[in-house]
Amino acid sequence: QVQLVESGGGLVQAGGSLRLSCAASGSIARINLMGWYRQAPGKQRELVASIPSTGSENYADFAKGRFTISRDNAKRTVYLQMSSLKPSDTAVYYCKAILVDTTDWEMNVYWGQGTQVTVSS
């Protein structure tokens, strides 16, 4: 079994900052890609940022210059530092991992349960 557990969401005023964390645990052999997505009410889920095990990060245009993704491979944790937050950033933020788990030694996609981020004006 693999679990992704997010934390760090909450209510913040416009212009403020938040740091999200997502820790992966369970029968994991290797984590290839970790990332953050978000879904606002009435909208489709969209990529915020992703980071591979090696290589460069990828950011959505709205995240460039304001958000920073990082990961700690030893802790199997990915972070999203969000700054200069806007009301339009209000959404449920989901962690995603593409990993090989020891259950079937296949590459699978896992999602966290989501954490609410609300930015007030």
mmCIF file of C-alpha atoms in Angstrom:
data_model
loop_
_atom_site.group_PDB
_atom_site.id
_atom_site.type_symbol
_atom_site.label_atom_id
_atom_site.label_comp_id
_atom_site.label_asym_id
_atom_site.label_seq_id
_atom_site.Cartn_x
_atom_site.Cartn_y
_atom_site.Cartn_z
ATOM 1 C CA GLN A 1 0.000 0.000 0.000
ATOM 2 C CA VAL A 2 1.171 3.472 -0.858
ATOM 3 C CA GLN A 3 -0.049 6.641 0.785
ATOM 4 C CA LEU A 4 0.495 10.295 -0.001
ATOM 5 C CA VAL A 5 -0.309 12.603 2.875
ATOM 6 C CA GLU A 6 -0.460 16.348 2.321
ATOM 7 C CA SER A 7 -0.247 19.061 4.928
ATOM 8 C CA GLY A 8 0.205 22.802 5.158
ATOM 9 C CA GLY A 9 -2.941 24.164 3.604
ATOM 10 C CA GLY A 10 -5.045 26.834 5.242
ATOM 11 C CA LEU A 11 -6.371 30.360 5.066
ATOM 12 C CA VAL A 12 -4.033 33.197 4.184
ATOM 13 C CA GLN A 13 -4.425 36.809 3.109
ATOM 14 C CA ALA A 14 -3.527 37.936 -0.371
ATOM 15 C CA GLY A 15 0.188 38.530 -0.634
ATOM 16 C CA GLY A 16 0.943 35.931 2.006
ATOM 17 C CA SER A 17 2.790 32.634 1.832
ATOM 18 C CA LEU A 18 2.137 28.992 2.533
ATOM 19 C CA ARG A 19 4.248 25.869 2.364
ATOM 20 C CA LEU A 20 2.646 22.582 1.406
ATOM 21 C CA SER A 21 4.207 19.218 2.145
ATOM 22 C CA CYS A 22 3.430 15.766 0.806
ATOM 23 C CA ALA A 23 4.993 12.661 2.276
ATOM 24 C CA ALA A 24 4.894 9.320 0.496
ATOM 25 C CA SER A 25 4.955 6.106 2.469
ATOM 26 C CA GLY A 26 4.385 2.401 2.038
ATOM 27 C CA SER A 27 5.645 -0.219 -0.372
ATOM 28 C CA ILE A 28 7.724 2.100 -2.555
ATOM 29 C CA ALA A 29 10.646 0.942 -4.630
ATOM 30 C CA ARG A 30 11.333 4.145 -6.494
ATOM 31 C CA ILE A 31 9.661 7.524 -6.950
ATOM 32 C CA ASN A 32 10.110 8.971 -10.412
ATOM 33 C CA LEU A 33 8.060 12.124 -10.476
ATOM 34 C CA MET A 34 6.311 14.135 -7.783
ATOM 35 C CA GLY A 35 4.095 17.077 -8.361
ATOM 36 C CA TRP A 36 1.330 19.368 -7.251
ATOM 37 C CA TYR A 37 -1.988 19.935 -8.952
ATOM 38 C CA ARG A 38 -4.906 22.096 -7.944
ATOM 39 C CA GLN A 39 -8.621 22.185 -8.539
ATOM 40 C CA ALA A 40 -10.811 25.197 -7.952
ATOM 41 C CA PRO A 41 -14.601 24.878 -7.696
ATOM 42 C CA GLY A 42 -16.141 24.342 -11.113
ATOM 43 C CA LYS A 43 -12.769 24.007 -12.803
ATOM 44 C CA GLN A 44 -10.640 21.137 -14.009
ATOM 45 C CA ARG A 45 -7.652 19.922 -12.082
ATOM 46 C CA GLU A 46 -4.516 21.604 -13.376
ATOM 47 C CA LEU A 47 -0.788 21.181 -12.973
ATOM 48 C CA VAL A 48 0.942 23.584 -10.609
ATOM 49 C CA ALA A 49 4.475 22.200 -10.653
ATOM 50 C CA SER A 50 6.332 18.918 -10.927
ATOM 51 C CA ILE A 51 9.811 17.692 -10.136
ATOM 52 C CA PRO A 52 11.473 14.528 -11.420
ATOM 53 C CA SER A 53 13.941 12.408 -9.486
ATOM 54 C CA THR A 54 16.655 14.003 -11.588
ATOM 55 C CA GLY A 55 16.348 16.969 -13.894
ATOM 56 C CA SER A 56 14.545 20.252 -13.971
ATOM 57 C CA GLU A 57 11.308 21.305 -12.383
ATOM 58 C CA ASN A 58 8.293 22.213 -14.463
ATOM 59 C CA TYR A 59 5.919 25.046 -13.557
ATOM 60 C CA ALA A 60 2.599 26.255 -14.823
ATOM 61 C CA ASP A 61 2.782 29.809 -16.095
ATOM 62 C CA PHE A 62 0.759 31.121 -13.156
ATOM 63 C CA ALA A 63 3.236 29.556 -10.733
ATOM 64 C CA LYS A 64 6.452 30.847 -12.259
ATOM 65 C CA GLY A 65 8.184 33.366 -10.053
ATOM 66 C CA ARG A 66 5.826 32.816 -7.124
ATOM 67 C CA PHE A 67 5.919 29.090 -6.347
ATOM 68 C CA THR A 68 8.890 26.804 -5.755
ATOM 69 C CA ILE A 69 8.746 23.032 -5.776
ATOM 70 C CA SER A 70 11.389 20.933 -4.082
ATOM 71 C CA ARG A 71 11.796 17.392 -2.840
ATOM 72 C CA ASP A 72 13.685 15.464 -0.211
ATOM 73 C CA ASN A 73 14.296 12.026 -1.651
ATOM 74 C CA ALA A 74 15.464 10.576 1.644
ATOM 75 C CA LYS A 75 12.175 11.606 3.262
ATOM 76 C CA ARG A 76 10.134 10.828 0.135
ATOM 77 C CA THR A 77 8.595 14.250 0.531
ATOM 78 C CA VAL A 78 7.759 16.999 -1.928
ATOM 79 C CA TYR A 79 7.200 20.614 -0.948
ATOM 80 C CA LEU A 80 5.499 23.559 -2.557
ATOM 81 C CA GLN A 81 6.494 26.976 -1.283
ATOM 82 C CA MET A 82 3.883 29.492 -2.379
ATOM 83 C CA SER A 83 4.438 33.224 -2.116
ATOM 84 C CA SER A 84 2.590 36.348 -3.250
ATOM 85 C CA LEU A 85 -0.628 34.388 -3.070
ATOM 86 C CA LYS A 86 -3.703 35.682 -4.853
ATOM 87 C CA PRO A 87 -7.408 34.948 -4.347
ATOM 88 C CA SER A 88 -7.259 33.137 -7.697
ATOM 89 C CA ASP A 89 -4.908 30.607 -6.073
ATOM 90 C CA THR A 90 -7.774 29.381 -3.906
ATOM 91 C CA ALA A 91 -8.232 25.678 -4.619
ATOM 92 C CA VAL A 92 -7.754 22.194 -3.292
ATOM 93 C CA TYR A 93 -4.123 21.255 -3.854
ATOM 94 C CA TYR A 94 -3.313 17.640 -4.625
ATOM 95 C CA CYS A 95 -0.023 15.822 -4.484
ATOM 96 C CA LYS A 96 0.766 13.327 -7.237
ATOM 97 C CA ALA A 97 3.502 10.738 -7.423
ATOM 98 C CA ILE A 98 4.530 8.435 -10.230
ATOM 99 C CA LEU A 99 6.335 5.582 -8.623
ATOM 100 C CA VAL A 100 7.212 1.916 -8.691
ATOM 101 C CA ASP A 101 5.708 0.078 -5.776
ATOM 102 C CA THR A 102 6.787 -3.329 -4.609
ATOM 103 C CA THR A 103 3.288 -4.773 -4.845
ATOM 104 C CA ASP A 104 3.513 -5.326 -8.579
ATOM 105 C CA TRP A 105 6.838 -3.681 -9.510
ATOM 106 C CA GLU A 106 4.958 -1.561 -12.029
ATOM 107 C CA MET A 107 4.958 2.197 -12.384
ATOM 108 C CA ASN A 108 1.726 3.575 -10.971
ATOM 109 C CA VAL A 109 0.190 6.965 -10.300
ATOM 110 C CA TYR A 110 -0.904 7.897 -6.809
ATOM 111 C CA TRP A 111 -2.756 10.945 -5.513
ATOM 112 C CA GLY A 112 -3.047 12.481 -2.102
ATOM 113 C CA GLN A 113 -6.368 13.366 -0.530
ATOM 114 C CA GLY A 114 -5.936 17.094 -1.141
ATOM 115 C CA THR A 115 -5.437 20.098 1.085
ATOM 116 C CA GLN A 116 -7.500 23.270 0.923
ATOM 117 C CA VAL A 117 -5.770 26.577 0.259
ATOM 118 C CA THR A 118 -7.920 29.674 0.638
ATOM 119 C CA VAL A 119 -6.586 33.138 -0.137
ATOM 120 C CA SER A 120 -8.679 36.034 1.087
ATOM 121 C CA SER A 121 -8.633 39.457 -0.535
#
